[in-house]
Coordinates of C-alpha atoms in Angstrom, one line a residue:
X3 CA 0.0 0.0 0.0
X4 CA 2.7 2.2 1.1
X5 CA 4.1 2.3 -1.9
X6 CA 1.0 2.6 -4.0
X7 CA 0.5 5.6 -2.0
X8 CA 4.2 7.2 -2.8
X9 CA 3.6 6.8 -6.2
X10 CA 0.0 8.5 -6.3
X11 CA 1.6 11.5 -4.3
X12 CA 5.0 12.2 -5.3
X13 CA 3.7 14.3 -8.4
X14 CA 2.2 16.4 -6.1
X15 CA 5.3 16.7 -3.4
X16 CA 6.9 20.2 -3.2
X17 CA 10.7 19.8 -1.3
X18 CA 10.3 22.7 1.3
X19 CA 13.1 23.5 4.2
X20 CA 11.5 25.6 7.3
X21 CA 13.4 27.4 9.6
X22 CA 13.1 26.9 13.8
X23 CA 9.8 28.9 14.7
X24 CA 8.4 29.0 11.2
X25 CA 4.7 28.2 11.0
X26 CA 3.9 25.4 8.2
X27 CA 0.2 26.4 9.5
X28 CA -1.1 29.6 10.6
X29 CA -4.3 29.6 13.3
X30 CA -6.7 31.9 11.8
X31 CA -5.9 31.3 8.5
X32 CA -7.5 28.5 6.0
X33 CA -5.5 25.7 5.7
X34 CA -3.9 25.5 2.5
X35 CA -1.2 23.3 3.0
X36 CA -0.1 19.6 4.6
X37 CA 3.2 19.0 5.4
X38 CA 4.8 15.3 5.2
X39 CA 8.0 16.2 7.6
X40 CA 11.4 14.5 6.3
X41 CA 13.6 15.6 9.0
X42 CA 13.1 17.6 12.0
X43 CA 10.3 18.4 14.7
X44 CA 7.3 20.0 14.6
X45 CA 4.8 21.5 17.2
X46 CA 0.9 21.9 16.9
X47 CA -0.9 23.5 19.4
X48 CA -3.6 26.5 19.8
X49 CA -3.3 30.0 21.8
X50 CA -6.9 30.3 24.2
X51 CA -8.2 33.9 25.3
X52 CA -5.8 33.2 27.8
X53 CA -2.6 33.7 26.1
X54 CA -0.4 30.8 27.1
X55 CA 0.2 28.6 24.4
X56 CA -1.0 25.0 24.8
X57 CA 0.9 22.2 23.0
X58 CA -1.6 19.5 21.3
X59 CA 1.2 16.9 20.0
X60 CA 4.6 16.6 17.8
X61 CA 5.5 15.2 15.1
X62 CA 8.8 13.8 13.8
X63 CA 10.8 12.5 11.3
X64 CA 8.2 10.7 8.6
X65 CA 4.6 11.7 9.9
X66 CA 2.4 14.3 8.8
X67 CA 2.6 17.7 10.6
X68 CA -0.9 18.8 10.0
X69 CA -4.2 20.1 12.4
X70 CA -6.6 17.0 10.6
X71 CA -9.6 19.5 12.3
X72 CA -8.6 22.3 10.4
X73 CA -8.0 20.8 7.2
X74 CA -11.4 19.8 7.6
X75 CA -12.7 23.2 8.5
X76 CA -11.0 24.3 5.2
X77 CA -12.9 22.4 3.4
X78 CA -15.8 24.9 4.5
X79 CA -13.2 27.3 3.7
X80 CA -13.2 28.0 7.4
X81 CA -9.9 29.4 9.5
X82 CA -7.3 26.7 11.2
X83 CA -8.2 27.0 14.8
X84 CA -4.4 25.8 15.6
X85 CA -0.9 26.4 14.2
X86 CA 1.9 24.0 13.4
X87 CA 5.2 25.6 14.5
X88 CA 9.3 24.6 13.6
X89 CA 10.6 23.1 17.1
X90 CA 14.0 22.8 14.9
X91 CA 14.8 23.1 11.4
X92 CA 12.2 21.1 9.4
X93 CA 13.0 19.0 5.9
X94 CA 9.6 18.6 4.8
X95 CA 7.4 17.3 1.6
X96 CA 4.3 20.0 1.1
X97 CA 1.4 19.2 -0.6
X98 CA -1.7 21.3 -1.1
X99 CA -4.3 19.2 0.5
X100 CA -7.1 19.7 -1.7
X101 CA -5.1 18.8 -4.7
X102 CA -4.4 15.5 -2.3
X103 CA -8.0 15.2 -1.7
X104 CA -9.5 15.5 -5.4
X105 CA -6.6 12.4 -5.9
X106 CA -7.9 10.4 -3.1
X107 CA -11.5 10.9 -4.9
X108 CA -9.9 9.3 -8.0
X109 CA -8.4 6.0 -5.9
X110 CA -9.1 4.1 -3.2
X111 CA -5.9 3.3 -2.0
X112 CA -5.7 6.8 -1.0
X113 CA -9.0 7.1 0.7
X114 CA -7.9 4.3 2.4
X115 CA -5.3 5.5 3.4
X116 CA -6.5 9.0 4.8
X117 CA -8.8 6.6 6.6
X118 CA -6.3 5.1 8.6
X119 CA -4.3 8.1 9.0
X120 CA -7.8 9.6 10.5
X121 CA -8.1 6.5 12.9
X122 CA -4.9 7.1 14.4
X123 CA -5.4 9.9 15.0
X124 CA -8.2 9.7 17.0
X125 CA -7.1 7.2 19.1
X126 CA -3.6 9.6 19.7
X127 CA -6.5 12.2 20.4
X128 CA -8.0 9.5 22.9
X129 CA -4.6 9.0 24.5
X130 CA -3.7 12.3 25.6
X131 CA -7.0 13.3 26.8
X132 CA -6.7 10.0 29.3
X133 CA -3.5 11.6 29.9
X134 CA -5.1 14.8 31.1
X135 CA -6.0 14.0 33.8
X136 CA -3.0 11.8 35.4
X137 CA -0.9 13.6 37.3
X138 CA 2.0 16.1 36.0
X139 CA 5.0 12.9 36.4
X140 CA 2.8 10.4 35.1
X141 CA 2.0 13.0 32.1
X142 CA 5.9 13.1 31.6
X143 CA 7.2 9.6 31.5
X144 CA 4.1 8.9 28.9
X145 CA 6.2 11.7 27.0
X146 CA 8.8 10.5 27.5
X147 CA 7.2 7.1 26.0
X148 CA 5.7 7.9 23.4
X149 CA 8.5 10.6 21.7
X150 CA 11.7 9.1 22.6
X151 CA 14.4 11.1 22.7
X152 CA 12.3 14.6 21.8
X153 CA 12.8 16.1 25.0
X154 CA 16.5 16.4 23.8
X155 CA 15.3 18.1 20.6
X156 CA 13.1 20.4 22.1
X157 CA 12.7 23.1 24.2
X158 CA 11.9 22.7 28.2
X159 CA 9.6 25.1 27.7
X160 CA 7.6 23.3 25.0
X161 CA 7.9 20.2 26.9
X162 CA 5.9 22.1 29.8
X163 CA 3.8 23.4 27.6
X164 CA 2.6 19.6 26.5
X165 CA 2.5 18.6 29.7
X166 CA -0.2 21.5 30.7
X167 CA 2.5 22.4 33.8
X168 CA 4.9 25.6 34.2
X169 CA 8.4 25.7 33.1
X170 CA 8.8 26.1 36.6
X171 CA 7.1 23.1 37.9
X172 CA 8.7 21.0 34.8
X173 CA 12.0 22.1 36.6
X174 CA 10.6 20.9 39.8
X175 CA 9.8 17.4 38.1
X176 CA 13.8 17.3 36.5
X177 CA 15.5 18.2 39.9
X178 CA 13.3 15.0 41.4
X179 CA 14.2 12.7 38.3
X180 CA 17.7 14.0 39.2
X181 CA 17.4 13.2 42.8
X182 CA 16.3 9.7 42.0
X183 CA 18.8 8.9 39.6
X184 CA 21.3 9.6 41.7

């Protein structure tokens, strides 16, 4: 399938490199764009009346960095709700998604395929919110689980920011990991 699929898409794969803190999606704008990330780290997450930024998930080398909600609401022509950020300098495949789409239309495989991409992601949707409501170390070594080796790529910050806790308490949490490990 996999390959199926690589064949179908690669006519309509654009090479883009993005720089640290470059947005490959804009929250208020309509989605235009998906990005299939080579190389690199990337951040979606949405800013609430509040301010302070809140981190939905990452994604790495070989997945699609994409709000799946707000490709949707483009297709009502409708503004993302979130933003896709650079966490480090991105090697990535674009492709505009309604392009994608009409091709999907024309073969299965690829409706398929954005089917199980879709399930996925729900049940990664499903996962954090469970995750929610554990407390903040629990939250962390589930991090820590499912993206090993980000917290090395990627801010402290950001990492709090996932974790719905202050850099402040996230250096809390480190000091005690530290403590234990010694």
């Amino acid at each position: 399938m996999y390959d199926e699929i690589s064949r179908l898409m690669a006519p309509l794969a654009t090479h883009v490199s993005v720089r640290k803190g470059e947005q490959l999606q804009r929250s208020g704008e309509v989605v235009q764009y998906i990005h299939w990330l080579h190389s690199g780290v990337a951040r979606a997450g949405f800013l609430p009346d509040n301010g302070n930024e809140v981190t939905l998930y990452f994604r790495t080398d070989g997945h699609l960095a994409v709000a799946h909600d707000d490709v949707l609401r483009a297709m009502g022509n409708a503004p993302a709700h979130n933003f896709v950020v650079a966490e480090t300098a991105v090697q990535a495949y674009r492709f505009d998604w309604r392009a994608l789409w009409a091709l999907a239309e024309q073969h299965p495989v690829l409706r398929d395929y954005y089917v199980k991409v879709s399930e996925c992601g729900i049940m990664d949707q499903s996962r954090r919110l469970y995750l929610s409501v554990c407390p903040a170390q629990g939250r962390l070594e589930a991090f820590r689980r499912d993206y090993p080796g980000l917290e090395q790529r990627i801010s402290q910050k950001v990492v709090a920011s996932f974790l719905g806790i202050t850099p402040q308490y996230m250096s809390q949490l480190l000091r005690q990991d530290a403590a234990l490990a010694r």
